[in-house]
Amino acid sequence: MNKRVEKATDQAKKFGDDVKNMGRNVWLAGLGA
């Protein structure tokens, strides 16, 4: 796989993790409210 594709895949993975973490935080905040 070429470097540009590798980098894009990495960024997409990181972004996905951020979204997952954010979603969980929002859900937990909702439970605590």
mmCIF file of N, CA and C in Angstrom:
data_model
loop_
_atom_site.group_PDB
_atom_site.id
_atom_site.type_symbol
_atom_site.label_atom_id
_atom_site.label_comp_id
_atom_site.label_asym_id
_atom_site.label_seq_id
_atom_site.Cartn_x
_atom_site.Cartn_y
_atom_site.Cartn_z
ATOM 1 N N MET A 1 0.850 -1.195 0.000
ATOM 2 C CA MET A 1 0.000 0.000 0.000
ATOM 3 C C MET A 1 0.886 1.246 0.000
ATOM 4 N N ASN A 2 0.502 2.248 -0.801
ATOM 5 C CA ASN A 2 1.366 3.419 -0.841
ATOM 6 C C ASN A 2 1.140 4.320 0.359
ATOM 7 N N LYS A 3 2.103 5.200 0.592
ATOM 8 C CA LYS A 3 2.124 5.987 1.828
ATOM 9 C C LYS A 3 0.888 6.859 1.996
ATOM 10 N N ARG A 4 0.424 7.447 0.898
ATOM 11 C CA ARG A 4 -0.707 8.367 1.009
ATOM 12 C C ARG A 4 -1.958 7.622 1.465
ATOM 13 N N VAL A 5 -2.162 6.450 0.920
ATOM 14 C CA VAL A 5 -3.328 5.651 1.302
ATOM 15 C C VAL A 5 -3.198 5.209 2.756
ATOM 16 N N GLU A 6 -1.986 4.841 3.145
ATOM 17 C CA GLU A 6 -1.735 4.418 4.519
ATOM 18 C C GLU A 6 -2.081 5.543 5.487
ATOM 19 N N LYS A 7 -1.630 6.752 5.136
ATOM 20 C CA LYS A 7 -1.858 7.906 5.999
ATOM 21 C C LYS A 7 -3.349 8.208 6.108
ATOM 22 N N ALA A 8 -4.037 8.143 5.000
ATOM 23 C CA ALA A 8 -5.474 8.421 4.990
ATOM 24 C C ALA A 8 -6.210 7.391 5.840
ATOM 25 N N THR A 9 -5.782 6.138 5.748
ATOM 26 C CA THR A 9 -6.405 5.070 6.527
ATOM 27 C C THR A 9 -6.183 5.312 8.017
ATOM 28 N N ASP A 10 -4.973 5.733 8.358
ATOM 29 C CA ASP A 10 -4.642 6.049 9.751
ATOM 30 C C ASP A 10 -5.537 7.156 10.282
ATOM 31 N N GLN A 11 -5.682 8.210 9.475
ATOM 32 C CA GLN A 11 -6.488 9.352 9.897
ATOM 33 C C GLN A 11 -7.944 8.946 10.062
ATOM 34 N N ALA A 12 -8.422 8.113 9.153
ATOM 35 C CA ALA A 12 -9.809 7.662 9.219
ATOM 36 C C ALA A 12 -10.035 6.839 10.485
ATOM 37 N N LYS A 13 -9.045 6.019 10.826
ATOM 38 C CA LYS A 13 -9.151 5.188 12.028
ATOM 39 C C LYS A 13 -9.199 6.075 13.269
ATOM 40 N N LYS A 14 -8.294 7.070 13.286
ATOM 41 C CA LYS A 14 -8.233 7.981 14.418
ATOM 42 C C LYS A 14 -9.550 8.733 14.558
ATOM 43 N N PHE A 15 -10.064 9.188 13.416
ATOM 44 C CA PHE A 15 -11.320 9.935 13.405
ATOM 45 C C PHE A 15 -12.449 9.054 13.932
ATOM 46 N N GLY A 16 -12.475 7.817 13.499
ATOM 47 C CA GLY A 16 -13.504 6.885 13.948
ATOM 48 C C GLY A 16 -13.445 6.670 15.452
ATOM 49 N N ASP A 17 -12.230 6.570 15.973
ATOM 50 C CA ASP A 17 -12.066 6.389 17.414
ATOM 51 C C ASP A 17 -12.563 7.614 18.175
ATOM 52 N N ASP A 18 -12.230 8.803 17.630
ATOM 53 C CA ASP A 18 -12.671 10.040 18.274
ATOM 54 C C ASP A 18 -14.190 10.091 18.338
ATOM 55 N N VAL A 19 -14.827 9.731 17.236
ATOM 56 C CA VAL A 19 -16.293 9.766 17.170
ATOM 57 C C VAL A 19 -16.888 8.780 18.170
ATOM 58 N N LYS A 20 -16.268 7.606 18.253
ATOM 59 C CA LYS A 20 -16.759 6.592 19.189
ATOM 60 C C LYS A 20 -16.653 7.100 20.630
ATOM 61 N N ASN A 21 -15.490 7.692 20.954
ATOM 62 C CA ASN A 21 -15.277 8.208 22.307
ATOM 63 C C ASN A 21 -16.246 9.339 22.617
ATOM 64 N N MET A 22 -16.438 10.226 21.646
ATOM 65 C CA MET A 22 -17.353 11.341 21.834
ATOM 66 C C MET A 22 -18.766 10.822 22.076
ATOM 67 N N GLY A 23 -19.177 9.864 21.281
ATOM 68 C CA GLY A 23 -20.513 9.294 21.412
ATOM 69 C C GLY A 23 -20.713 8.683 22.787
ATOM 70 N N ARG A 24 -19.695 7.991 23.274
ATOM 71 C CA ARG A 24 -19.798 7.362 24.586
ATOM 72 C C ARG A 24 -19.891 8.432 25.678
ATOM 73 N N ASN A 25 -19.095 9.499 25.535
ATOM 74 C CA ASN A 25 -19.125 10.573 26.527
ATOM 75 C C ASN A 25 -20.487 11.238 26.566
ATOM 76 N N VAL A 26 -21.067 11.470 25.394
ATOM 77 C CA VAL A 26 -22.388 12.103 25.315
ATOM 78 C C VAL A 26 -23.428 11.200 25.967
ATOM 79 N N TRP A 27 -23.301 9.896 25.692
ATOM 80 C CA TRP A 27 -24.241 8.918 26.243
ATOM 81 C C TRP A 27 -24.138 8.881 27.771
ATOM 82 N N LEU A 28 -22.892 8.867 28.275
ATOM 83 C CA LEU A 28 -22.685 8.845 29.721
ATOM 84 C C LEU A 28 -23.193 10.130 30.358
ATOM 85 N N ALA A 29 -22.959 11.261 29.699
ATOM 86 C CA ALA A 29 -23.436 12.544 30.214
ATOM 87 C C ALA A 29 -24.962 12.534 30.266
ATOM 88 N N GLY A 30 -25.574 11.931 29.257
ATOM 89 C CA GLY A 30 -27.031 11.843 29.215
ATOM 90 C C GLY A 30 -27.558 11.008 30.374
ATOM 91 N N LEU A 31 -26.841 9.928 30.693
ATOM 92 C CA LEU A 31 -27.263 9.075 31.799
ATOM 93 C C LEU A 31 -27.152 9.823 33.121
ATOM 94 N N GLY A 32 -26.094 10.632 33.239
ATOM 95 C CA GLY A 32 -25.836 11.335 34.490
ATOM 96 C C GLY A 32 -26.772 12.514 34.700
ATOM 97 N N ALA A 33 -27.361 13.008 33.614
ATOM 98 C CA ALA A 33 -28.199 14.208 33.713
ATOM 99 C C ALA A 33 -29.490 13.909 34.480
#
